[in-house]
Amino acid sequence: MLSRTAANLYWLARYMERAETAARLLEVGERMSLMPNTEGNRNEWEPLLQAAGTYAGFKHKYGDAVQRNVESFMFFDRDNPSSVATCIAGARENGRVVRTALTTQVWDALNTAFQELKALERTARSELPLTTLTEWTLRHTAQVRGAIDATLLRNDGYDFLNLGYFLERADNTARLMDVKYFVLLPRVEFVGSGLDNYQWTTLLRALSAHRAFHWAYGGEVTAGKIAHFLILNQQCPRSLRTCIEGATTHLERLSRGYSKSTAAQTKVRKLYGELAELSVDDVFDEGLHDFLTRFIREVATVGAVVHEVYLSGDIR
Amino acid sequence: MTTFFNEMYEAGATRAPYRQLDAWLEAMPAELRSLKQAEAENLFRRIGITFAVYGEGGDPERLMPFDMFPRVFAQPEWRRLEHGVVQRAKALNLFLSDIYNRGEIVRAGIVPRELVYCNAAFETAVVGFTPPQGVFSHIVGVDLVRTGPDEFFVLEDNCRTPSGVSYMLENREIMMRMFPSLFRENRIAPVDSYPVLLRRTLASVAPKKCTGEPTIAILTPGAYNSAYYEHSFLADLMGVELVEGQDLFVDGEFVWMRTTEGPRKVDVIYRRVDDAFIDPLCFRADSMLGVPGLMDVYRSGGVTICSAPGAGVADDKAIYCFVPDMIRFYLGEEPILNNVPTWQCNKRDDLKYVLENLGELVVKEVHGSGGYGMLVGPKSTKDQIAAFRERIIANPGNYIAQPTLALSTCPTFVGEGVAPRHVDLRPYCLVGDKVTLVPGGLTRVAMNEGSLVVNSSQGGGVKDTWVLAE
């Protein structure tokens, strides 16, 4: 497969997953802003932008983190490389270039999302409550994902798409968990309080994993259980371990298909091995924020190696 | 008052090839027709069959107007066209091979020296070079018009990268989906072997350094090119890679594709990029569309470029006048298809005649295409004619003129029902170790009443073209 084709598929997937995360982040922000404010000047929207890694860009353009501005920035703003609009347009453009590597159904789902996005951009903002925007995004990202799973040939293109999805999702789950860190940072005594639990629950809801958590762990919500669920549980579709396992599977498939193993397989196996050995206590010993920061960096390294050995076409 | 040959009716009766269509037309109430038309447009849009028109504003991804009324040829009519087109494609390739080598046709005084060697499309980089199988132009699109039951004229030849073949294939697909009964009742020769034939043709011109199964790729300028749909469509149907310049590089004696498994050698490139852009080291240095060093590999037999750089000399409107002579000179045969009588404004007598008769003639720029830069005398105002006269006098060598032909018409669905509209035909002749043609081509139709200009950039549409089996 042409390196450029593989790169377009990989980025198509990353953009779709990133659009989904932007919508989920907005949902976390809104739910957190609905809870009783016990802290005086506490602002729920700033930590969200910090977790997304876009706070500086936002501050520069909009100033205060009020809901309407955050919505504009995270959903509509084409200057924000992680906004839903930027990501959907980017995914569609990548798809258009590799039309021949996609089924009609995948293209249809992508193109429909893009056409509807353009309609949303023309709609008065007063007619677009936040839930409409987040639900719209989740519906369309699911449609594209579903079309890929239902119709696409299981060849190397499918592996590059999935690699994009899993690496982006690993990064995004880590970032979503970090919101929690940024929110809680000021006051350590909130740990274990009702407020703390409300925040953890909100995070679960945003990941559409609220009920799944209860099925897996029973009624009680604790930081340890949620951290276990989102980092180490193999049943959770967005846990870090599941994502890295997925990335490993698809990289292994590539090396079998090409009869050639590369630095990408070595790198991802090492990361997966580490996660498989890990306990929640290890994570808290290291410090959740420090662990997540390190993990995000590791995932970025895997991405860089994948780019180098498969997508750049420069390896002779 | 000119009378036009109608493809379907002659002397009040339906011509034989169209007889089955009588009943079909009869059974088509207006509501069904608009329903089907909407269905066809929807199919075109969903599949993404569009073409781009630059610089006119509006939607840059336009739908090609599609007319559901097919154009039909009986087998004997088609045979003759086929032989004529094959003969022409052979002569054009012999001409190209000749002028880049010994130049015998020039020495024999048949084609003027300056028309060949001063031609903008003449490529010094391939002088003395003979490509595999001696083929320079691998896909020859011949534009034909009809003026009577047995009268066909060649309007022009396209020896570089003739486009539109995807419409030929898609028009057929859509007609078969919408009107399966028509295909049950008529014996319509299939055209869907075209991609297989194209692939076989490209493989047959693999370079001499290629051992084993040749790797073929289509080179496109990219997703913003007006014919991108066609490029990806053909790549898909042939099962070959669609590459951009950035996907290729030259290393050693060969051209390579950048793939996820490392470099892969490319043997045959069907390029849909103009000569000027294929190699910045050889042609335009500012172009990012091509591959640096490609021409060196080409000349040393490491890769085949289809069509060969420099093939454009043969489809020039000035060279066109000499194609019948080429057929006599190289093949020793009489041309089966006639040229339209053509006046060349660089000849003094011809220029005089043209200037005196501008009102009746069609005047074209030698290098123009797409229906731009032409004067249709009978359809023009006095002012337009006067303005064109100035342009011709200023640069006579840039113009040729032809009589206004009585282009045949074919029934076409228009707003108020069915009405005759002018049509032309472009069959696609494939030239490799064999010279082949699928039974069909692209019929273009001038959708506006009375218009003789069928180009898509000028509001022309397309029709399915049938060749009835024996």
PDB file of C-alpha atoms in Angstrom, chain B residues 273-402:
ATOM      1  CA  VAL B 273      -0.153  14.925 -15.912  1.00  0.00           C
ATOM      2  CA  ASP B 274       0.972  17.144 -18.800  1.00  0.00           C
ATOM      3  CA  ASP B 275       4.492  16.895 -20.278  1.00  0.00           C
ATOM      4  CA  ALA B 276       5.552  20.199 -18.756  1.00  0.00           C
ATOM      5  CA  PHE B 277       5.007  18.902 -15.221  1.00  0.00           C
ATOM      6  CA  ILE B 278       6.315  15.337 -15.203  1.00  0.00           C
ATOM      7  CA  ASP B 279       9.978  15.998 -14.460  1.00  0.00           C
ATOM      8  CA  PRO B 280      11.184  19.301 -12.961  1.00  0.00           C
ATOM      9  CA  LEU B 281      14.772  18.464 -13.932  1.00  0.00           C
ATOM     10  CA  CYS B 282      13.799  18.211 -17.586  1.00  0.00           C
ATOM     11  CA  PHE B 283      10.774  20.472 -18.005  1.00  0.00           C
ATOM     12  CA  ARG B 284       9.254  23.101 -15.717  1.00  0.00           C
ATOM     13  CA  ALA B 285      11.519  23.430 -12.689  1.00  0.00           C
ATOM     14  CA  ASP B 286       8.775  25.000 -10.565  1.00  0.00           C
ATOM     15  CA  SER B 287       6.455  22.008 -10.785  1.00  0.00           C
ATOM     16  CA  MET B 288       5.784  19.860  -7.732  1.00  0.00           C
ATOM     17  CA  LEU B 289       3.533  17.429  -9.618  1.00  0.00           C
ATOM     18  CA  GLY B 290       6.216  15.336 -11.217  1.00  0.00           C
ATOM     19  CA  VAL B 291       9.223  13.199 -10.356  1.00  0.00           C
ATOM     20  CA  PRO B 292      12.784  14.557 -10.557  1.00  0.00           C
ATOM     21  CA  GLY B 293      14.899  12.366 -12.811  1.00  0.00           C
ATOM     22  CA  LEU B 294      11.949  10.526 -14.395  1.00  0.00           C
ATOM     23  CA  MET B 295      13.028  11.338 -17.951  1.00  0.00           C
ATOM     24  CA  ASP B 296      16.512   9.881 -17.479  1.00  0.00           C
ATOM     25  CA  VAL B 297      15.032   6.599 -16.305  1.00  0.00           C
ATOM     26  CA  TYR B 298      12.581   6.700 -19.209  1.00  0.00           C
ATOM     27  CA  ARG B 299      15.258   7.185 -21.850  1.00  0.00           C
ATOM     28  CA  SER B 300      17.425   4.439 -20.412  1.00  0.00           C
ATOM     29  CA  GLY B 301      14.560   1.938 -20.573  1.00  0.00           C
ATOM     30  CA  GLY B 302      13.794   1.708 -16.829  1.00  0.00           C
ATOM     31  CA  VAL B 303      10.192   2.861 -17.045  1.00  0.00           C
ATOM     32  CA  THR B 304       7.537   3.418 -19.717  1.00  0.00           C
ATOM     33  CA  ILE B 305       5.559   6.649 -19.707  1.00  0.00           C
ATOM     34  CA  CYS B 306       2.117   6.512 -21.314  1.00  0.00           C
ATOM     35  CA  SER B 307       1.566   8.545 -23.336  1.00  0.00           C
ATOM     36  CA  ALA B 308       5.153   9.297 -24.267  1.00  0.00           C
ATOM     37  CA  PRO B 309       6.343  12.862 -23.689  1.00  0.00           C
ATOM     38  CA  GLY B 310       6.128  14.683 -26.998  1.00  0.00           C
ATOM     39  CA  ALA B 311       3.110  12.718 -28.287  1.00  0.00           C
ATOM     40  CA  GLY B 312       1.202  15.997 -28.447  1.00  0.00           C
ATOM     41  CA  VAL B 313       2.744  16.898 -31.806  1.00  0.00           C
ATOM     42  CA  ALA B 314       0.400  14.455 -33.460  1.00  0.00           C
ATOM     43  CA  ASP B 315      -2.899  15.889 -32.185  1.00  0.00           C
ATOM     44  CA  ASP B 316      -2.194  19.462 -33.051  1.00  0.00           C
ATOM     45  CA  LYS B 317      -4.925  21.030 -35.204  1.00  0.00           C
ATOM     46  CA  ALA B 318      -2.323  22.038 -37.775  1.00  0.00           C
ATOM     47  CA  ILE B 319      -0.907  18.504 -38.031  1.00  0.00           C
ATOM     48  CA  TYR B 320      -4.482  17.180 -38.232  1.00  0.00           C
ATOM     49  CA  CYS B 321      -4.695  18.267 -41.875  1.00  0.00           C
ATOM     50  CA  PHE B 322      -1.963  15.788 -42.769  1.00  0.00           C
ATOM     51  CA  VAL B 323      -3.349  12.667 -41.115  1.00  0.00           C
ATOM     52  CA  PRO B 324      -4.927  11.319 -44.357  1.00  0.00           C
ATOM     53  CA  ASP B 325      -1.516  11.792 -46.024  1.00  0.00           C
ATOM     54  CA  MET B 326       0.145   9.974 -43.131  1.00  0.00           C
ATOM     55  CA  ILE B 327      -2.193   7.015 -43.626  1.00  0.00           C
ATOM     56  CA  ARG B 328      -1.236   6.855 -47.323  1.00  0.00           C
ATOM     57  CA  PHE B 329       2.469   7.388 -46.584  1.00  0.00           C
ATOM     58  CA  TYR B 330       2.963   4.872 -43.762  1.00  0.00           C
ATOM     59  CA  LEU B 331       0.266   2.289 -44.386  1.00  0.00           C
ATOM     60  CA  GLY B 332      -0.203   2.540 -48.143  1.00  0.00           C
ATOM     61  CA  GLU B 333      -3.959   2.596 -47.556  1.00  0.00           C
ATOM     62  CA  GLU B 334      -6.748   5.001 -48.379  1.00  0.00           C
ATOM     63  CA  PRO B 335      -8.187   6.675 -45.259  1.00  0.00           C
ATOM     64  CA  ILE B 336     -11.454   5.080 -44.141  1.00  0.00           C
ATOM     65  CA  LEU B 337     -12.519   8.136 -42.157  1.00  0.00           C
ATOM     66  CA  ASN B 338     -12.343  11.566 -43.732  1.00  0.00           C
ATOM     67  CA  ASN B 339     -11.014  14.756 -42.298  1.00  0.00           C
ATOM     68  CA  VAL B 340     -13.225  17.795 -42.272  1.00  0.00           C
ATOM     69  CA  PRO B 341     -11.989  20.071 -45.079  1.00  0.00           C
ATOM     70  CA  THR B 342      -9.710  22.522 -43.309  1.00  0.00           C
ATOM     71  CA  TRP B 343      -8.247  25.871 -44.247  1.00  0.00           C
ATOM     72  CA  GLN B 344      -4.931  26.726 -42.662  1.00  0.00           C
ATOM     73  CA  CYS B 345      -4.628  30.414 -42.053  1.00  0.00           C
ATOM     74  CA  ASN B 346      -0.840  30.343 -42.354  1.00  0.00           C
ATOM     75  CA  LYS B 347      -1.351  29.680 -46.089  1.00  0.00           C
ATOM     76  CA  ARG B 348      -2.013  32.860 -48.022  1.00  0.00           C
ATOM     77  CA  ASP B 349      -4.864  31.549 -50.213  1.00  0.00           C
ATOM     78  CA  ASP B 350      -6.536  29.779 -47.319  1.00  0.00           C
ATOM     79  CA  LEU B 351      -6.339  32.921 -45.172  1.00  0.00           C
ATOM     80  CA  LYS B 352      -7.930  34.993 -47.905  1.00  0.00           C
ATOM     81  CA  TYR B 353     -10.799  32.521 -48.234  1.00  0.00           C
ATOM     82  CA  VAL B 354     -11.302  32.337 -44.457  1.00  0.00           C
ATOM     83  CA  LEU B 355     -11.414  36.114 -44.015  1.00  0.00           C
ATOM     84  CA  GLU B 356     -13.935  36.428 -46.842  1.00  0.00           C
ATOM     85  CA  ASN B 357     -16.202  33.699 -45.482  1.00  0.00           C
ATOM     86  CA  LEU B 358     -15.964  34.077 -41.709  1.00  0.00           C
ATOM     87  CA  GLY B 359     -19.740  34.125 -41.359  1.00  0.00           C
ATOM     88  CA  GLU B 360     -20.059  30.540 -42.591  1.00  0.00           C
ATOM     89  CA  LEU B 361     -17.006  28.956 -41.002  1.00  0.00           C
ATOM     90  CA  VAL B 362     -15.931  27.537 -37.679  1.00  0.00           C
ATOM     91  CA  VAL B 363     -12.541  28.980 -36.730  1.00  0.00           C
ATOM     92  CA  LYS B 364     -10.404  27.310 -34.075  1.00  0.00           C
ATOM     93  CA  GLU B 365      -7.136  28.049 -32.339  1.00  0.00           C
ATOM     94  CA  VAL B 366      -4.484  25.513 -33.292  1.00  0.00           C
ATOM     95  CA  HIS B 367      -3.723  24.693 -29.670  1.00  0.00           C
ATOM     96  CA  GLY B 368      -7.163  25.417 -28.198  1.00  0.00           C
ATOM     97  CA  SER B 369      -9.291  22.792 -26.520  1.00  0.00           C
ATOM     98  CA  GLY B 370     -12.482  22.426 -24.555  1.00  0.00           C
ATOM     99  CA  GLY B 371     -14.458  24.586 -26.984  1.00  0.00           C
ATOM    100  CA  TYR B 372     -12.664  27.725 -25.843  1.00  0.00           C
ATOM    101  CA  GLY B 373     -11.171  30.256 -28.226  1.00  0.00           C
ATOM    102  CA  MET B 374     -13.346  29.356 -31.209  1.00  0.00           C
ATOM    103  CA  LEU B 375     -15.712  31.194 -33.530  1.00  0.00           C
ATOM    104  CA  VAL B 376     -18.857  29.537 -34.825  1.00  0.00           C
ATOM    105  CA  GLY B 377     -19.562  31.879 -37.750  1.00  0.00           C
ATOM    106  CA  PRO B 378     -23.284  31.276 -38.336  1.00  0.00           C
ATOM    107  CA  LYS B 379     -24.004  31.606 -34.581  1.00  0.00           C
ATOM    108  CA  SER B 380     -21.972  34.768 -34.027  1.00  0.00           C
ATOM    109  CA  THR B 381     -22.808  38.463 -34.110  1.00  0.00           C
ATOM    110  CA  LYS B 382     -21.220  40.933 -36.520  1.00  0.00           C
ATOM    111  CA  ASP B 383     -19.133  42.362 -33.672  1.00  0.00           C
ATOM    112  CA  GLN B 384     -17.846  38.959 -32.603  1.00  0.00           C
ATOM    113  CA  ILE B 385     -16.848  38.173 -36.180  1.00  0.00           C
ATOM    114  CA  ALA B 386     -15.098  41.514 -36.561  1.00  0.00           C
ATOM    115  CA  ALA B 387     -13.177  40.983 -33.321  1.00  0.00           C
ATOM    116  CA  PHE B 388     -12.137  37.491 -34.379  1.00  0.00           C
ATOM    117  CA  ARG B 389     -10.998  38.806 -37.762  1.00  0.00           C
ATOM    118  CA  GLU B 390      -8.502  41.079 -35.977  1.00  0.00           C
ATOM    119  CA  ARG B 391      -7.148  38.173 -33.969  1.00  0.00           C
ATOM    120  CA  ILE B 392      -6.663  36.038 -37.085  1.00  0.00           C
ATOM    121  CA  ILE B 393      -4.890  38.804 -38.983  1.00  0.00           C
ATOM    122  CA  ALA B 394      -2.596  39.434 -36.019  1.00  0.00           C
ATOM    123  CA  ASN B 395      -1.521  35.778 -35.833  1.00  0.00           C
ATOM    124  CA  PRO B 396      -2.737  33.747 -38.832  1.00  0.00           C
ATOM    125  CA  GLY B 397      -0.593  30.694 -37.965  1.00  0.00           C
ATOM    126  CA  ASN B 398      -2.590  30.232 -34.793  1.00  0.00           C
ATOM    127  CA  TYR B 399      -5.897  29.502 -36.594  1.00  0.00           C
ATOM    128  CA  ILE B 400      -7.554  26.943 -38.800  1.00  0.00           C
ATOM    129  CA  ALA B 401     -11.063  27.087 -40.228  1.00  0.00           C
ATOM    130  CA  GLN B 402     -13.601  24.463 -41.193  1.00  0.00           C
TER     131      GLN B 402
END
